[in-house]
Tab-separated table of C-alpha atoms and ligand atoms in Angstrom:
chain	number	residue	atom	x	y	z
A	1	MET	CA	23.645	20.746	-0.507
A	2	THR	CA	23.236	17.892	1.920
A	3	ILE	CA	21.497	14.501	1.931
A	4	VAL	CA	19.980	12.694	4.889
A	5	VAL	CA	20.408	8.975	5.046
A	6	THR	CA	18.526	6.908	7.690
A	7	GLY	CA	19.864	3.528	8.800
A	8	GLY	CA	23.302	4.463	7.444
A	9	ALA	CA	25.161	2.307	10.055
A	10	GLY	CA	23.556	-0.890	8.823
A	11	PHE	CA	24.739	-3.185	6.006
A	12	ILE	CA	23.476	-1.384	2.810
A	13	GLY	CA	23.251	2.035	4.393
A	14	SER	CA	26.906	2.113	5.462
A	15	ASN	CA	28.007	0.933	2.016
A	16	PHE	CA	25.859	3.677	0.532
A	17	VAL	CA	27.351	6.361	2.778
A	18	LEU	CA	30.880	5.178	2.038
A	19	ASP	CA	30.286	5.128	-1.738
A	20	TRP	CA	28.353	8.402	-1.804
A	21	LEU	CA	31.234	10.273	-0.073
A	22	GLN	CA	33.829	8.468	-2.258
A	23	PHE	CA	32.129	9.573	-5.543
A	24	ARG	CA	30.541	12.882	-4.491
A	25	ASP	CA	31.258	15.789	-2.378
A	26	GLU	CA	27.886	16.293	-0.832
A	27	PRO	CA	27.712	15.904	2.965
A	28	VAL	CA	25.642	13.092	4.536
A	29	VAL	CA	23.633	13.454	7.713
A	30	ASN	CA	23.348	9.841	8.863
A	31	VAL	CA	20.549	9.151	11.357
A	32	ASP	CA	20.610	5.596	12.828
A	33	LYS	CA	19.186	4.166	16.024
A	34	LEU	CA	22.086	1.711	16.294
A	35	THR	CA	20.004	-1.364	16.993
A	36	TYR	CA	21.903	-4.654	17.028
A	37	ALA	CA	22.253	-4.224	13.259
A	38	GLY	CA	23.881	-0.760	13.356
A	39	ASN	CA	27.639	-0.683	13.609
A	40	LEU	CA	29.681	2.420	13.535
A	41	GLY	CA	32.777	0.259	12.914
A	42	ASN	CA	31.486	0.104	9.289
A	43	LEU	CA	32.114	3.871	9.066
A	44	ILE	CA	35.397	4.030	10.879
A	45	SER	CA	37.183	5.279	7.680
A	46	LEU	CA	35.064	8.411	7.916
A	47	LYS	CA	35.971	9.290	11.436
A	48	ASP	CA	37.889	12.388	10.446
A	49	ASP	CA	35.692	13.250	7.462
A	50	HIS	CA	33.667	16.388	8.255
A	51	ARG	CA	31.265	15.555	5.370
A	52	HIS	CA	29.792	12.694	7.527
A	53	ILE	CA	27.589	13.857	10.349
A	54	PHE	CA	26.384	10.970	12.456
A	55	VAL	CA	23.351	11.272	14.712
A	56	ARG	CA	22.109	8.454	16.900
A	57	GLY	CA	18.388	8.709	16.562
A	58	ASP	CA	15.090	7.040	15.707
A	59	ILE	CA	13.215	7.772	12.502
A	60	SER	CA	10.011	7.862	14.686
A	61	ASP	CA	11.397	10.846	16.681
A	62	THR	CA	9.571	13.658	14.969
A	63	ALA	CA	11.215	16.404	17.053
A	64	LEU	CA	14.742	15.136	16.276
A	65	ILE	CA	14.172	14.604	12.574
A	66	SER	CA	12.404	17.897	12.192
A	67	ARG	CA	15.276	19.763	13.823
A	68	LEU	CA	17.830	17.957	11.627
A	69	LEU	CA	15.904	18.808	8.441
A	70	SER	CA	15.542	22.483	9.320
A	71	GLU	CA	19.258	22.671	10.332
A	72	HIS	CA	20.679	20.867	7.266
A	73	LEU	CA	18.068	21.582	4.594
A	74	PRO	CA	18.685	18.355	2.675
A	75	ARG	CA	17.671	17.994	-0.916
A	76	VAL	CA	17.182	14.225	-0.556
A	77	ILE	CA	16.224	11.775	2.197
A	78	VAL	CA	17.240	8.140	1.556
A	79	ASN	CA	15.375	5.837	3.974
A	80	PHE	CA	17.283	2.586	4.702
A	81	ALA	CA	16.264	2.381	8.301
A	82	ALA	CA	14.374	-0.827	9.042
A	83	GLU	CA	14.265	-4.112	10.914
A	84	SER	CA	15.509	-6.363	8.128
A	85	HIS	CA	15.860	-9.997	9.161
A	86	VAL	CA	12.890	-12.379	8.246
A	87	ASP	CA	13.774	-14.897	10.955
A	88	ARG	CA	13.740	-12.182	13.657
A	89	SER	CA	10.374	-11.061	12.395
A	90	ILE	CA	9.014	-14.507	12.910
A	91	GLN	CA	10.357	-14.619	16.442
A	92	GLY	CA	9.158	-11.112	17.285
A	93	PRO	CA	7.215	-9.017	14.787
A	94	GLY	CA	6.656	-5.990	17.141
A	95	ASP	CA	9.881	-4.110	16.279
A	96	PHE	CA	9.104	-4.541	12.577
A	97	ILE	CA	5.765	-2.824	12.910
A	98	ASP	CA	7.301	-0.142	15.081
A	99	THR	CA	10.097	0.813	12.752
A	100	ASN	CA	9.059	-0.307	9.319
A	101	VAL	CA	5.432	0.817	9.513
A	102	VAL	CA	5.105	3.408	12.299
A	103	GLY	CA	8.621	4.676	11.841
A	104	THR	CA	8.266	5.156	8.095
A	105	PHE	CA	4.845	6.896	8.658
A	106	ARG	CA	6.390	9.331	11.156
A	107	LEU	CA	9.369	9.990	8.883
A	108	LEU	CA	6.979	10.707	5.971
A	109	GLU	CA	4.987	13.101	8.160
A	110	THR	CA	8.178	14.954	9.166
A	111	ALA	CA	9.508	14.999	5.669
A	112	ARG	CA	6.086	16.312	4.368
A	113	SER	CA	6.020	19.130	6.891
A	114	PHE	CA	9.598	20.100	6.007
A	115	TRP	CA	8.931	19.885	2.172
A	116	THR	CA	5.773	21.941	2.457
A	117	SER	CA	7.703	24.725	4.132
A	118	LEU	CA	10.334	24.915	1.406
A	119	PRO	CA	10.463	27.710	-1.208
A	120	ASP	CA	9.253	26.558	-4.604
A	121	ALA	CA	12.713	26.042	-6.132
A	122	GLN	CA	13.857	23.681	-3.437
A	123	LYS	CA	10.457	22.086	-3.211
A	124	SER	CA	10.535	20.857	-6.784
A	125	GLY	CA	14.092	19.409	-6.398
A	126	PHE	CA	13.383	17.553	-3.139
A	127	ARG	CA	13.284	13.703	-3.146
A	128	PHE	CA	12.238	11.107	-0.557
A	129	LEU	CA	13.728	7.761	-1.628
A	130	HIS	CA	12.349	4.720	0.170
A	131	VAL	CA	14.496	1.534	-0.021
A	132	SER	CA	12.336	-1.571	-0.089
A	133	THR	CA	12.599	-5.186	-1.007
A	134	ASP	CA	11.359	-7.726	-3.612
A	135	GLU	CA	9.897	-9.813	-0.757
A	136	VAL	CA	6.785	-7.566	-0.787
A	137	PHE	CA	5.699	-9.387	-3.976
A	138	GLY	CA	5.538	-12.778	-2.206
A	139	SER	CA	6.661	-16.133	-3.610
A	140	LEU	CA	6.947	-17.185	-7.260
A	141	SER	CA	6.373	-20.655	-8.703
A	142	HIS	CA	9.375	-22.178	-10.520
A	143	ASP	CA	8.313	-21.144	-14.016
A	144	ALA	CA	6.496	-17.852	-13.192
A	145	ALA	CA	7.834	-14.607	-14.814
A	146	PRO	CA	10.126	-12.562	-12.481
A	147	PHE	CA	8.594	-9.663	-10.475
A	148	ASP	CA	8.230	-6.345	-12.339
A	149	GLU	CA	6.998	-2.980	-11.023
A	150	THR	CA	3.359	-4.014	-11.703
A	151	SER	CA	3.467	-7.269	-9.790
A	152	ARG	CA	0.870	-7.644	-7.063
A	153	TYR	CA	1.863	-7.187	-3.429
A	154	GLU	CA	1.538	-10.486	-1.636
A	155	PRO	CA	3.822	-10.384	1.361
A	156	ASN	CA	4.112	-13.606	3.348
A	157	SER	CA	6.362	-12.847	6.455
A	158	PRO	CA	5.932	-10.190	9.134
A	159	TYR	CA	9.057	-8.552	7.632
A	160	SER	CA	7.711	-8.385	4.112
A	161	ALA	CA	4.219	-7.354	5.312
A	162	SER	CA	5.747	-4.458	7.312
A	163	LYS	CA	7.846	-3.395	4.332
A	164	ALA	CA	4.747	-3.648	2.048
A	165	ALA	CA	2.843	-1.423	4.465
A	166	SER	CA	5.661	1.155	4.361
A	167	ASP	CA	5.691	1.163	0.538
A	168	HIS	CA	1.982	1.765	0.511
A	169	LEU	CA	2.319	4.712	2.847
A	170	VAL	CA	5.099	6.167	0.650
A	171	ARG	CA	2.834	5.802	-2.362
A	172	ALA	CA	-0.075	7.391	-0.576
A	173	TYR	CA	1.999	10.424	0.473
A	174	HIS	CA	2.773	11.118	-3.199
A	175	HIS	CA	-0.771	10.615	-4.387
A	176	THR	CA	-2.431	12.482	-1.596
A	177	TYR	CA	0.094	15.219	-0.687
A	178	GLY	CA	2.371	15.347	-3.704
A	179	LEU	CA	5.465	14.457	-1.725
A	180	PRO	CA	8.137	13.761	-4.301
A	181	VAL	CA	8.875	10.074	-3.449
A	182	LEU	CA	10.734	7.327	-5.225
A	183	THR	CA	10.608	3.688	-4.212
A	184	THR	CA	13.137	0.942	-5.020
A	185	ASN	CA	12.362	-2.770	-4.530
A	186	CYS	CA	15.638	-4.778	-4.461
A	187	SER	CA	16.600	-8.422	-4.309
A	188	ASN	CA	18.963	-10.071	-1.799
A	189	ASN	CA	22.164	-8.084	-1.234
A	190	TYR	CA	25.521	-9.441	-0.195
A	191	GLY	CA	28.974	-7.936	0.250
A	192	PRO	CA	31.221	-6.111	2.810
A	193	TYR	CA	29.766	-5.386	6.277
A	194	HIS	CA	26.977	-7.909	5.885
A	195	PHE	CA	25.775	-8.870	9.325
A	196	PRO	CA	26.583	-12.539	9.975
A	197	GLU	CA	22.987	-13.605	10.739
A	198	LYS	CA	22.153	-13.658	7.012
A	199	LEU	CA	22.922	-16.657	4.787
A	200	ILE	CA	26.165	-15.678	2.974
A	201	PRO	CA	28.107	-13.985	5.831
A	202	LEU	CA	26.855	-16.578	8.332
A	203	CYS	CA	28.139	-19.428	6.168
A	204	ILE	CA	31.500	-17.724	5.607
A	205	HIS	CA	31.851	-17.162	9.331
A	206	ASN	CA	30.729	-20.715	10.294
A	207	ALA	CA	32.910	-22.363	7.631
A	208	LEU	CA	36.000	-20.719	8.925
A	209	ALA	CA	35.009	-21.465	12.488
A	210	GLY	CA	34.576	-25.185	11.699
A	211	LYS	CA	30.778	-24.961	12.451
A	212	PRO	CA	27.831	-26.433	10.443
A	213	LEU	CA	26.486	-24.464	7.506
A	214	PRO	CA	22.786	-24.535	8.128
A	215	ILE	CA	20.576	-24.968	5.064
A	216	TYR	CA	16.849	-24.525	5.714
A	217	GLY	CA	14.582	-27.364	4.425
A	218	ASP	CA	15.751	-28.772	1.031
A	219	GLY	CA	17.896	-25.695	0.070
A	220	GLN	CA	16.074	-25.344	-3.195
A	221	GLN	CA	14.570	-21.911	-2.384
A	222	ILE	CA	15.599	-19.448	-4.991
A	223	ARG	CA	16.785	-15.849	-4.437
A	224	ASP	CA	18.180	-13.234	-6.901
A	225	TRP	CA	21.532	-12.035	-5.517
A	226	LEU	CA	22.874	-8.524	-5.954
A	227	TYR	CA	26.375	-7.274	-4.896
A	228	VAL	CA	25.681	-4.378	-2.440
A	229	LYS	CA	27.862	-1.846	-4.293
A	230	ASP	CA	25.725	-2.458	-7.410
A	231	HIS	CA	22.613	-1.734	-5.259
A	232	CYS	CA	24.183	1.502	-4.013
A	233	SER	CA	24.972	2.631	-7.603
A	234	ALA	CA	21.338	1.839	-8.615
A	235	ILE	CA	20.035	3.995	-5.708
A	236	MET	CA	22.281	6.912	-6.799
A	237	ARG	CA	20.923	6.593	-10.354
A	238	VAL	CA	17.390	6.730	-9.028
A	239	VAL	CA	18.179	9.716	-6.766
A	240	ASP	CA	19.633	11.510	-9.796
A	241	ASP	CA	17.070	10.687	-12.512
A	242	GLY	CA	14.257	8.637	-11.124
A	243	VAL	CA	10.726	9.877	-12.071
A	244	VAL	CA	8.845	11.078	-9.013
A	245	GLY	CA	6.129	8.667	-7.907
A	246	GLU	CA	7.670	5.808	-9.757
A	247	THR	CA	8.985	2.495	-8.352
A	248	TYR	CA	12.093	0.688	-9.675
A	249	ASN	CA	12.921	-2.979	-9.294
A	250	ILE	CA	16.666	-3.588	-8.711
A	251	GLY	CA	18.183	-7.017	-9.245
A	252	GLY	CA	21.385	-8.808	-10.037
A	253	TRP	CA	20.161	-11.162	-12.866
A	254	ASN	CA	21.532	-13.959	-10.589
A	255	GLU	CA	18.854	-16.372	-9.620
A	256	MET	CA	20.232	-19.236	-7.594
A	257	ALA	CA	19.036	-21.888	-5.128
A	258	ASN	CA	20.400	-21.499	-1.553
A	259	LEU	CA	22.195	-24.868	-1.675
A	260	GLU	CA	24.074	-23.805	-4.829
A	261	VAL	CA	24.864	-20.468	-3.209
A	262	VAL	CA	26.573	-22.208	-0.235
A	263	LYS	CA	28.345	-24.743	-2.483
A	264	SER	CA	29.739	-21.885	-4.567
A	265	LEU	CA	30.897	-20.156	-1.425
A	266	CYS	CA	32.615	-23.379	-0.297
A	267	ARG	CA	34.412	-23.794	-3.532
A	268	ILE	CA	35.848	-20.267	-3.391
A	269	LEU	CA	36.810	-20.687	0.301
A	270	ASP	CA	38.473	-24.023	-0.535
A	271	GLU	CA	40.616	-22.165	-3.020
A	272	LEU	CA	41.311	-18.981	-0.974
A	273	LYS	CA	41.629	-20.408	2.502
A	274	PRO	CA	41.742	-24.232	2.376
A	275	ARG	CA	40.821	-26.280	5.411
A	276	SER	CA	43.850	-27.591	7.272
A	277	ASP	CA	42.771	-31.191	6.706
A	278	GLY	CA	42.476	-30.602	3.005
A	279	ARG	CA	38.792	-31.546	2.836
A	280	SER	CA	36.112	-29.261	1.317
A	281	PHE	CA	34.115	-26.800	3.468
A	282	ALA	CA	31.087	-28.317	1.694
A	283	GLU	CA	31.333	-31.165	4.145
A	284	GLN	CA	30.114	-28.752	6.835
A	285	ILE	CA	26.771	-28.246	4.945
A	286	THR	CA	23.938	-29.380	7.285
A	287	PHE	CA	20.216	-29.488	6.526
A	288	VAL	CA	18.100	-28.057	9.308
A	289	LYS	CA	14.389	-27.402	9.984
A	290	ASP	CA	12.792	-25.117	7.395
A	291	ARG	CA	11.785	-21.498	8.166
A	292	PRO	CA	7.993	-21.235	8.734
A	293	GLY	CA	6.252	-19.901	5.622
A	294	HIS	CA	9.516	-19.915	3.642
A	295	ASP	CA	9.073	-18.226	0.269
A	296	ARG	CA	10.056	-20.585	-2.441
A	297	ARG	CA	11.356	-18.172	-5.096
A	298	TYR	CA	12.042	-14.583	-5.685
A	299	ALA	CA	13.197	-13.180	-9.071
A	300	ILE	CA	13.485	-9.625	-10.359
A	301	ASN	CA	12.943	-8.208	-13.780
A	302	ALA	CA	15.190	-5.124	-13.715
A	303	HIS	CA	14.506	-3.960	-17.264
A	304	LYS	CA	12.770	-0.733	-16.281
A	305	ILE	CA	15.800	0.710	-14.432
A	306	GLU	CA	18.077	-0.405	-17.292
A	307	ASN	CA	15.845	1.001	-20.084
A	308	GLU	CA	14.867	4.273	-18.320
A	309	LEU	CA	17.902	5.042	-16.216
A	310	GLY	CA	20.659	3.092	-17.949
A	311	TRP	CA	21.682	1.068	-14.801
A	312	ARG	CA	22.847	-2.565	-14.912
A	313	PRO	CA	24.757	-4.451	-12.196
A	314	THR	CA	28.511	-4.766	-12.868
A	315	GLU	CA	29.183	-7.848	-10.825
A	316	THR	CA	28.194	-11.502	-11.727
A	317	PHE	CA	27.422	-13.630	-8.753
A	318	GLN	CA	30.799	-15.375	-8.982
A	319	SER	CA	32.814	-12.133	-9.114
A	320	GLY	CA	30.750	-10.509	-6.334
A	321	LEU	CA	30.947	-13.580	-4.141
A	322	ARG	CA	34.711	-13.831	-4.532
A	323	LYS	CA	35.087	-10.127	-3.564
A	324	THR	CA	32.829	-10.657	-0.606
A	325	ILE	CA	34.704	-13.745	0.652
A	326	GLN	CA	38.010	-11.929	0.229
A	327	TRP	CA	36.639	-8.980	2.134
A	328	PHE	CA	35.639	-11.237	5.028
A	329	LEU	CA	39.066	-12.921	5.022
A	330	ASP	CA	40.783	-9.520	5.126
A	331	ASN	CA	38.490	-8.105	7.798
A	332	GLN	CA	38.400	-10.801	10.414
A	333	ALA	CA	38.716	-8.097	13.123
A	334	TRP	CA	35.415	-6.617	12.016
A	335	VAL	CA	33.766	-10.099	12.099
A	336	ASP	CA	35.262	-10.843	15.531
A	337	ASP	CA	33.973	-7.451	16.845
A	338	VAL	CA	30.455	-8.245	15.574
A	339	THR	CA	30.330	-11.908	16.690
A	340	SER	CA	31.790	-11.162	20.083
A	341	GLY	CA	29.308	-8.245	20.639
A	342	GLY	CA	32.347	-5.864	21.028
A	343	TYR	CA	30.660	-3.261	18.797
A	344	LEU	CA	27.600	-3.170	21.060
A	345	ARG	CA	29.714	-2.541	24.125
A	346	TRP	CA	31.352	0.363	22.316
A	347	ILE	CA	27.983	1.860	21.490
A	348	GLU	CA	26.947	1.529	25.122
A	349	LYS	CA	30.153	3.289	26.249
A	350	GLN	CA	29.771	6.060	23.735
A	351	TYR	CA	26.053	6.724	23.998
A	352	GLY	CA	24.846	4.909	27.126
A	353	SER	CA	21.438	3.542	26.263
A	354	GLY	CA	20.188	6.949	25.115
A	355	LEU	CA	19.577	8.458	21.701
A	356	ASP	CA	20.510	11.933	20.533
A	357	ARG	CA	17.665	14.386	20.814
B	1	NAD	P1	20.281	-3.720	8.407
B	1	NAD	O1	19.414	-4.476	9.300
B	1	NAD	O2	21.711	-4.148	8.170
B	1	NAD	O3	20.371	-2.151	8.830
B	1	NAD	C1	19.334	-1.472	9.248
B	1	NAD	C2	19.808	-0.145	9.955
B	1	NAD	O4	18.684	0.625	10.354
B	1	NAD	C3	20.664	-0.463	11.223
B	1	NAD	O5	21.783	0.325	11.162
B	1	NAD	C4	19.737	-0.094	12.322
B	1	NAD	O6	20.421	0.396	13.507
B	1	NAD	C5	18.889	1.034	11.662
B	1	NAD	N1	17.582	1.232	12.309
B	1	NAD	C6	16.718	0.240	12.686
B	1	NAD	N2	15.574	0.810	13.230
B	1	NAD	C7	15.820	2.144	13.155
B	1	NAD	C8	14.944	3.300	13.565
B	1	NAD	N3	13.770	3.107	14.122
B	1	NAD	N4	15.471	4.547	13.375
B	1	NAD	C9	16.717	4.720	12.805
B	1	NAD	N5	17.480	3.669	12.410
B	1	NAD	C10	17.069	2.411	12.615
B	1	NAD	O7	19.469	-3.708	7.043
B	1	NAD	P2	20.028	-3.632	5.495
B	1	NAD	O8	20.217	-5.086	5.087
B	1	NAD	O9	21.179	-2.679	5.418
B	1	NAD	O10	18.734	-3.111	4.786
B	1	NAD	C11	18.538	-1.679	4.525
B	1	NAD	C12	17.296	-1.493	3.849
B	1	NAD	O11	17.238	-2.193	2.652
B	1	NAD	C13	16.039	-2.036	4.654
B	1	NAD	O12	15.047	-1.135	4.507
B	1	NAD	C14	15.724	-3.373	4.036
B	1	NAD	O13	14.384	-3.610	4.130
B	1	NAD	C15	16.139	-3.019	2.557
B	1	NAD	N6	16.571	-4.138	1.812
B	1	NAD	C16	17.503	-5.030	2.226
B	1	NAD	C17	17.946	-6.098	1.431
B	1	NAD	C18	18.993	-7.007	1.888
B	1	NAD	O14	19.263	-8.041	1.210
B	1	NAD	N7	19.683	-6.823	2.952
B	1	NAD	C19	17.342	-6.305	0.192
B	1	NAD	C20	16.286	-5.450	-0.210
B	1	NAD	C21	16.008	-4.364	0.554
B	2	TYD	P1	18.476	-14.456	4.466
B	2	TYD	O1	19.933	-14.189	4.171
B	2	TYD	O2	17.955	-14.489	5.795
B	2	TYD	O3	17.666	-13.347	3.585
B	2	TYD	P2	16.043	-13.378	3.225
B	2	TYD	O4	15.280	-14.268	4.074
B	2	TYD	O5	15.761	-11.920	3.359
B	2	TYD	O6	15.956	-13.865	1.745
B	2	TYD	O7	18.154	-15.827	3.726
B	2	TYD	C1	18.446	-16.103	2.346
B	2	TYD	C2	17.946	-17.494	2.103
B	2	TYD	O8	18.751	-18.434	2.814
B	2	TYD	C3	16.520	-17.696	2.504
B	2	TYD	O9	15.796	-18.573	1.609
B	2	TYD	C4	16.667	-18.434	3.887
B	2	TYD	C5	17.940	-19.244	3.662
B	2	TYD	N1	18.761	-19.427	4.875
B	2	TYD	C6	19.238	-20.739	5.158
B	2	TYD	O10	18.935	-21.699	4.458
B	2	TYD	N2	19.938	-20.914	6.267
B	2	TYD	C7	20.307	-19.899	7.139
B	2	TYD	O11	20.989	-20.058	8.180
B	2	TYD	C8	19.802	-18.524	6.790
B	2	TYD	C9	20.105	-17.418	7.734
B	2	TYD	C10	19.034	-18.396	5.639
């Protein structure tokens, strides 16, 4: 059998593809548009692995996806493809609507038509897993109970609104057409291959480059942090045993204010790669203008996936953060390639500006 992964050259998708092929022997067809966030350098260790079939393509391209589905007959589609950065969605929401809303809709349509054509035995085993975020639930007050699977959708940014729309479409395709869907809503990930526009990799990079560590507003916004490998293992559990039509919240049981996250990061860096002047990286922390509409707190109640599927994260925030920082220290060439734009020039050389069709 085969699985199709979309967005598998991005941060979480590439970790998922690497882990899938490490733990299982089932080939992966990886469809990724290679936007600025897609980086084939993340998958370089698979370059001679015939189980990884990479296709540069858009989830909105019905003809391409349809051809890939009939060629490879996957038993599962895992949809990671998305525009994912809140700040970019504030600057320019258009791409978020195109990929997260229209793209998911087109992918669902293509998947539905493929699934409908399958013989009964394959039809009942097929799964469409949609990877979503806790941000669809909006912002929590300090003492409110964490989000569970019944929490109301109250998205506040163009990013979270576009993801909420995609979740609703996925739900509707199950209720209306019977498409065997699963949805996961996860908290903030961090770990290897994290694009350095997001808080943790940006601060690791800036700290080492002697630049300011920008904290939005008062830095007291709270997020739940999950090590990316734990997210990947949770998705595998849901692929294997998730109940069709259900949603699963995935979290790290690690609520923390942004300022505390950056201070922890500085303490670990002080130990692993001390500044040459002997002072702490924390001295580089700089408070900057807040993000418009900045959500104050996200928190996840991940009891359902634990009770029903037996999944719990293995990393604490401290152990996961240490691994992440060590990974960035050991992979400076990857960071340089991303920050210099080298990976984009490589994509241009390899593919021109075109997509596979
Ligand atoms: P990312 O931005 O690092 O990667 C997204 C990938 O999707 C990139 O490789 C990009 O090239 C690809 N892509 C974008 N548009 C595409 C299109 N139209 N067709 C095909 N490929 C396309 O994102 P990420 O952080 O890896 O997030 C993956 C998924 O997980 C997203 O759906 C995101 O909403 C969700 N999620 C992320 C987090 C997080 O903390 N990063 C948390 C919860 C949920
Ligand atoms: P981010 O990594 O962009 O993820 P998200 O917005 O999806 O949660 O941001 C995490 C938190 O860190 C969020 O509250 C915004 C804050 N933040 C900063 O304070 N400074 C920064 O430079 C960035 C990128 C984020």
